[in-house]
Short mmCIF file of C-alpha atoms and ligand atoms in Angstrom, two decimals:
data_model
loop_
_atom_site.label_atom_id
_atom_site.label_comp_id
_atom_site.label_asym_id
_atom_site.label_seq_id
_atom_site.Cartn_x
_atom_site.Cartn_y
_atom_site.Cartn_z
CA UNK A 537 113.83 86.27 114.75
CA UNK A 538 112.44 85.68 110.84
CA UNK A 539 108.75 87.30 110.61
CA UNK A 540 107.28 86.24 107.30
CA UNK A 541 104.66 88.45 105.68
CA UNK A 542 102.70 86.72 102.80
CA UNK A 543 102.30 89.14 99.55
CA UNK A 544 99.16 88.61 98.42
CA UNK A 545 99.67 90.16 95.18
CA UNK A 546 101.80 87.27 94.17
CA UNK A 547 98.83 84.75 95.01
CA UNK A 548 96.79 83.13 92.71
CA UNK A 549 93.87 86.00 92.28
CA UNK A 550 91.54 83.20 91.23
CA UNK A 551 92.02 81.06 94.41
CA UNK A 552 93.15 83.54 96.71
CA UNK A 553 91.16 82.09 99.41
CA UNK A 554 92.87 78.62 98.67
CA UNK A 555 96.02 80.24 99.29
CA UNK A 556 95.61 82.13 102.27
CA UNK A 557 93.89 79.22 103.67
CA UNK A 558 96.87 76.75 103.00
CA UNK A 559 99.29 80.05 104.03
CA UNK A 560 97.62 79.93 107.55
CA UNK A 561 97.81 76.04 107.69
CA UNK A 562 101.75 76.09 106.97
CA UNK A 563 102.33 78.83 109.85
CA UNK A 564 102.43 82.03 107.87
CA UNK A 565 103.06 85.15 110.15
CA UNK A 566 101.38 88.11 108.58
CA UNK A 567 99.73 89.16 105.08
CA UNK A 568 101.07 91.72 103.16
CA UNK A 569 99.01 93.96 100.77
CA UNK A 570 100.40 96.00 98.19
CA UNK A 571 98.17 99.20 97.54
CA UNK A 572 98.98 101.04 94.30
CA UNK A 573 97.57 104.31 92.96
CA UNK A 574 98.98 103.83 89.35
CA UNK A 575 100.72 106.85 89.60
CA UNK A 576 103.65 106.65 92.22
CA UNK A 577 104.13 103.03 90.59
CA UNK A 578 102.67 102.22 86.91
CA UNK A 579 100.73 99.27 88.52
CA UNK A 580 97.34 98.92 90.03
CA UNK A 581 97.11 96.16 92.62
CA UNK A 582 94.93 94.95 95.46
CA UNK A 583 91.68 96.09 96.93
CA UNK A 584 90.74 97.50 100.00
CA UNK A 585 87.23 95.33 100.35
CA UNK A 586 89.59 92.36 99.81
CA UNK A 587 91.38 93.36 103.05
CA UNK A 588 88.07 93.85 104.89
CA UNK A 589 86.70 90.10 103.78
CA UNK A 590 89.94 88.59 104.75
CA UNK A 591 89.80 90.41 107.92
CA UNK A 592 86.54 87.82 108.91
CA UNK A 593 88.98 84.73 108.33
CA UNK A 594 91.60 85.56 110.44
CA UNK A 595 92.98 87.34 113.33
CA UNK A 596 96.92 87.38 111.85
CA UNK A 597 98.00 90.80 111.45
CA UNK A 598 97.67 93.03 108.29
CA UNK A 599 100.22 95.06 106.86
CA UNK A 600 99.69 97.64 103.97
CA UNK A 601 102.32 98.83 101.68
CA UNK A 602 101.18 101.95 100.19
CA UNK A 603 102.91 102.81 96.83
CA UNK A 604 100.58 105.99 96.28
CA UNK A 605 101.76 109.86 95.87
CA UNK A 606 98.94 110.71 99.04
CA UNK A 607 99.32 108.29 101.55
CA UNK A 608 96.84 110.18 104.02
CA UNK A 609 93.58 109.33 101.53
CA UNK A 610 94.15 105.75 102.50
CA UNK A 611 94.70 105.69 106.08
CA UNK A 612 91.06 105.80 107.09
CA UNK A 613 89.93 102.90 104.93
CA UNK A 614 92.43 100.68 105.62
CA UNK A 615 91.90 100.69 109.34
CA UNK A 616 88.27 100.34 109.21
CA UNK A 617 89.21 97.24 106.71
CA UNK A 618 91.41 95.63 109.69
CA UNK A 619 94.93 96.63 108.80
CA UNK A 620 97.51 96.70 111.73
CA UNK A 621 100.40 98.29 109.96
CA UNK A 622 100.78 100.75 107.50
CA UNK A 623 104.21 101.35 105.32
CA UNK A 624 104.49 104.50 103.38
CA UNK A 625 107.21 105.57 101.16
CA UNK A 626 109.51 108.24 101.94
CA UNK A 627 109.28 109.08 97.94
CA UNK A 628 105.46 109.93 98.35
CA UNK A 629 104.40 113.45 98.22
CA UNK A 630 103.12 114.63 101.55
CA UNK A 631 104.78 115.74 104.75
CA UNK A 632 106.40 111.93 106.95
CA UNK A 633 105.68 113.87 109.93
CA UNK A 634 101.92 114.55 109.22
CA UNK A 635 101.33 110.64 107.94
CA UNK A 636 103.38 109.42 111.15
CA UNK A 637 101.00 111.42 113.32
CA UNK A 638 97.97 110.67 111.35
CA UNK A 639 98.78 106.64 111.41
CA UNK A 640 99.50 106.85 114.92
CA UNK A 641 96.43 108.75 116.02
CA UNK A 642 94.53 106.11 114.50
CA UNK A 643 95.94 103.43 117.00
CA UNK A 644 98.06 101.77 114.01
CA UNK A 645 101.58 100.88 113.86
CA UNK A 646 103.63 102.79 111.37
CA UNK A 647 106.14 101.57 108.74
CA UNK A 648 108.33 103.85 106.96
CA UNK A 649 109.52 102.21 103.18
CA UNK A 650 112.76 103.25 101.34
CA UNK A 651 113.38 102.91 97.50
CA UNK A 652 117.42 101.13 96.44
CA UNK A 653 118.03 104.85 95.14
CA UNK A 654 117.10 107.16 97.53
CA UNK A 655 119.55 108.32 100.12
CA UNK A 656 119.44 107.74 103.76
CA UNK A 657 119.41 110.94 104.67
CA UNK A 658 116.10 111.68 103.83
CA UNK A 659 114.45 109.29 106.47
CA UNK A 660 116.79 109.98 109.14
CA UNK A 661 114.58 112.63 110.75
CA UNK A 662 111.83 110.22 110.76
CA UNK A 663 113.68 107.16 111.80
CA UNK A 664 113.09 107.57 115.83
CA UNK A 665 109.11 107.88 115.10
CA UNK A 666 108.58 104.95 113.18
CA UNK A 667 107.79 101.25 114.62
CA UNK A 668 109.09 99.70 111.37
CA UNK A 669 111.82 100.82 108.47
CA UNK A 670 111.57 98.90 105.38
CA UNK A 671 113.95 98.55 102.73
CA UNK A 672 112.66 97.98 99.15
CA UNK A 673 115.28 95.37 97.86
CA UNK A 674 113.58 95.53 94.11
CA UNK A 675 111.93 98.46 92.43
CA UNK A 676 108.51 99.24 93.78
CA UNK A 677 105.48 98.32 91.92
CA UNK A 678 106.36 94.58 90.35
CA UNK A 679 106.99 91.27 91.40
CA UNK A 680 109.70 89.07 89.74
CA UNK A 681 112.29 91.32 89.89
CA UNK A 682 116.02 90.79 90.63
CA UNK A 683 117.42 91.61 94.07
CA UNK A 684 119.34 95.04 94.42
CA UNK A 685 122.62 93.80 96.01
CA UNK A 686 123.32 97.71 96.61
CA UNK A 687 120.86 97.36 99.56
CA UNK A 688 122.93 95.19 101.68
CA UNK A 689 125.14 98.24 101.67
CA UNK A 690 122.71 100.48 102.75
CA UNK A 691 121.74 98.61 105.41
CA UNK A 692 125.07 98.58 106.82
CA UNK A 693 125.44 102.01 106.73
CA UNK A 694 121.86 102.46 108.12
CA UNK A 695 123.66 100.39 110.84
CA UNK A 696 126.31 102.69 111.39
CA UNK A 697 124.20 106.17 111.37
CA UNK A 698 121.50 104.91 113.88
CA UNK A 699 123.87 103.25 116.33
CA UNK A 700 123.05 104.41 119.70
CA UNK A 701 120.02 106.12 119.11
CA UNK A 702 117.50 105.79 121.86
CA UNK A 703 114.89 104.01 119.30
CA UNK A 704 115.65 101.80 116.37
CA UNK A 705 112.64 100.30 114.14
CA UNK A 706 112.18 96.89 113.44
CA UNK A 707 114.11 96.59 109.87
CA UNK A 708 112.17 94.98 107.21
CA UNK A 709 112.82 93.92 103.53
CA UNK A 710 110.36 93.91 100.35
CA UNK A 711 111.57 91.99 97.22
CA UNK A 712 112.96 89.25 95.69
CA UNK A 713 113.20 87.65 99.09
CA UNK A 714 114.68 83.73 98.98
CA UNK A 715 116.58 81.70 101.25
CA UNK A 716 119.52 83.23 99.89
CA UNK A 717 118.63 87.05 100.24
CA UNK A 718 116.91 86.30 103.28
CA UNK A 719 120.04 85.05 105.19
CA UNK A 720 122.18 88.16 103.50
CA UNK A 721 119.68 90.61 105.25
CA UNK A 722 118.86 88.94 108.44
CA UNK A 723 122.95 88.69 109.01
CA UNK A 724 122.70 92.92 108.67
CA UNK A 725 119.60 93.09 111.19
CA UNK A 726 116.58 92.35 109.18
CA UNK A 727 113.81 90.70 111.06
CA UNK A 728 110.79 90.94 108.66
CA UNK A 729 110.57 89.78 105.23
CA UNK A 730 107.74 89.93 102.33
CA UNK A 731 107.67 86.62 100.95
CA UNK A 732 106.81 87.22 97.18
CA UNK A 733 107.06 85.22 93.74
CA UNK A 734 110.94 84.72 94.76
CA UNK A 735 110.45 82.94 97.65
CA UNK A 736 106.84 81.79 99.01
CA UNK A 737 104.86 81.86 95.77
CA UNK A 738 106.32 79.13 93.60
CA UNK A 739 106.00 75.53 92.89
CA UNK A 740 107.78 74.47 96.00
CA UNK A 741 104.48 74.63 97.88
CA UNK A 742 104.21 76.95 101.27
CA UNK A 743 105.15 74.59 103.99
CA UNK A 744 108.49 73.58 101.70
CA UNK A 745 109.19 77.29 101.56
CA UNK A 746 108.24 78.53 104.94
CA UNK A 747 110.49 75.52 106.23
CA UNK A 748 113.55 77.40 104.44
CA UNK A 749 112.59 80.80 105.10
CA UNK A 750 111.63 80.50 108.68
CA UNK A 751 114.76 78.41 108.95
CA UNK A 752 112.25 75.61 110.59
CA UNK A 753 114.43 72.97 109.39
CA UNK A 754 117.32 74.20 111.44
CA UNK A 755 115.10 73.04 114.30
CA UNK A 756 114.01 69.55 113.44
CA UNK A 757 117.02 67.50 114.53
CA UNK A 758 116.44 69.20 117.92
CA UNK A 759 112.54 68.10 117.54
CA UNK A 760 113.58 64.70 116.92
CA UNK A 761 115.92 64.47 119.79
CA UNK A 762 113.34 65.58 122.06
CA UNK A 763 110.60 63.63 120.75
CA UNK A 764 113.18 60.60 120.74
CA UNK A 765 113.93 61.53 124.55
CA UNK A 766 110.19 61.37 125.17
CA UNK A 767 109.76 57.89 123.84
CA UNK A 768 112.45 56.18 126.06
C1 DX5 B 1007 106.97 94.65 94.91
C2 DX5 B 1007 105.94 94.44 96.06
C3 DX5 B 1007 106.20 93.54 96.83
C4 DX5 B 1007 106.58 92.12 96.05
C5 DX5 B 1007 107.59 91.32 96.38
O1 DX5 B 1007 106.66 95.93 94.73
O2 DX5 B 1007 105.77 95.69 97.04
O3 DX5 B 1007 105.29 93.22 97.63
O4 DX5 B 1007 105.05 90.98 96.13
O5 DX5 B 1007 107.87 90.01 95.60
P1 DX5 B 1007 108.88 89.11 94.68
O6 DX5 B 1007 109.29 88.27 95.53
O7 DX5 B 1007 108.18 88.72 93.52
O8 DX5 B 1007 109.99 90.63 94.59
ZN1 ZN B 1008 104.92 94.98 99.00
#
């Protein structure tokens, strides 16, 4: 299954509601909110008040991607704003067990994120405790970067290292997701994809892009056949 979560840092900040409305009409699955502290990454992105306001217009799942040194400072505010899944980085500076317990105690789903250069060994002690495990396929913090091919091998390694484990989290990927990279990732078991400037927020339009990313075009011949049969 392919799940697309729309990265709203890539939307028009001026016409944000217009983009959200069109994404909903086009059948988006979730919304992805990048939260940055200007320290863990050298950028600032979305505001928690914005999440709160958007919660009043949709019941779709919201996920927050914390690119911050201290994830614990944001959990309660994100919960109050209506976020369902909180992703934090293994590279942030707090104890991952503490963050996982905190997020779960608040009744939210928890996702762990790994940067392209961080060794997989770092996440293994936590992997059976999280709902999602997200591979950054670019360096975190900025949209519009090049896909890191080396991550494909890392995902294969992950599959080998976790084979036979009782609980394996859902795999997600963030960065430079387009039709081509999505296919390479989904062949390796990734199911949740962050749609950003590469494959969702571009001039092709949300409906076309979602048809391609969610492979809805592959369903079209079947849909036409059924409709023809109904007409007969
Ligand atoms: C990058 C962000 C992503 C970003 C990816 O740090 O976490 O959510 O929007 O989008 P593109 O497609 O521009 O790589
Ligand atoms: Zn992100």
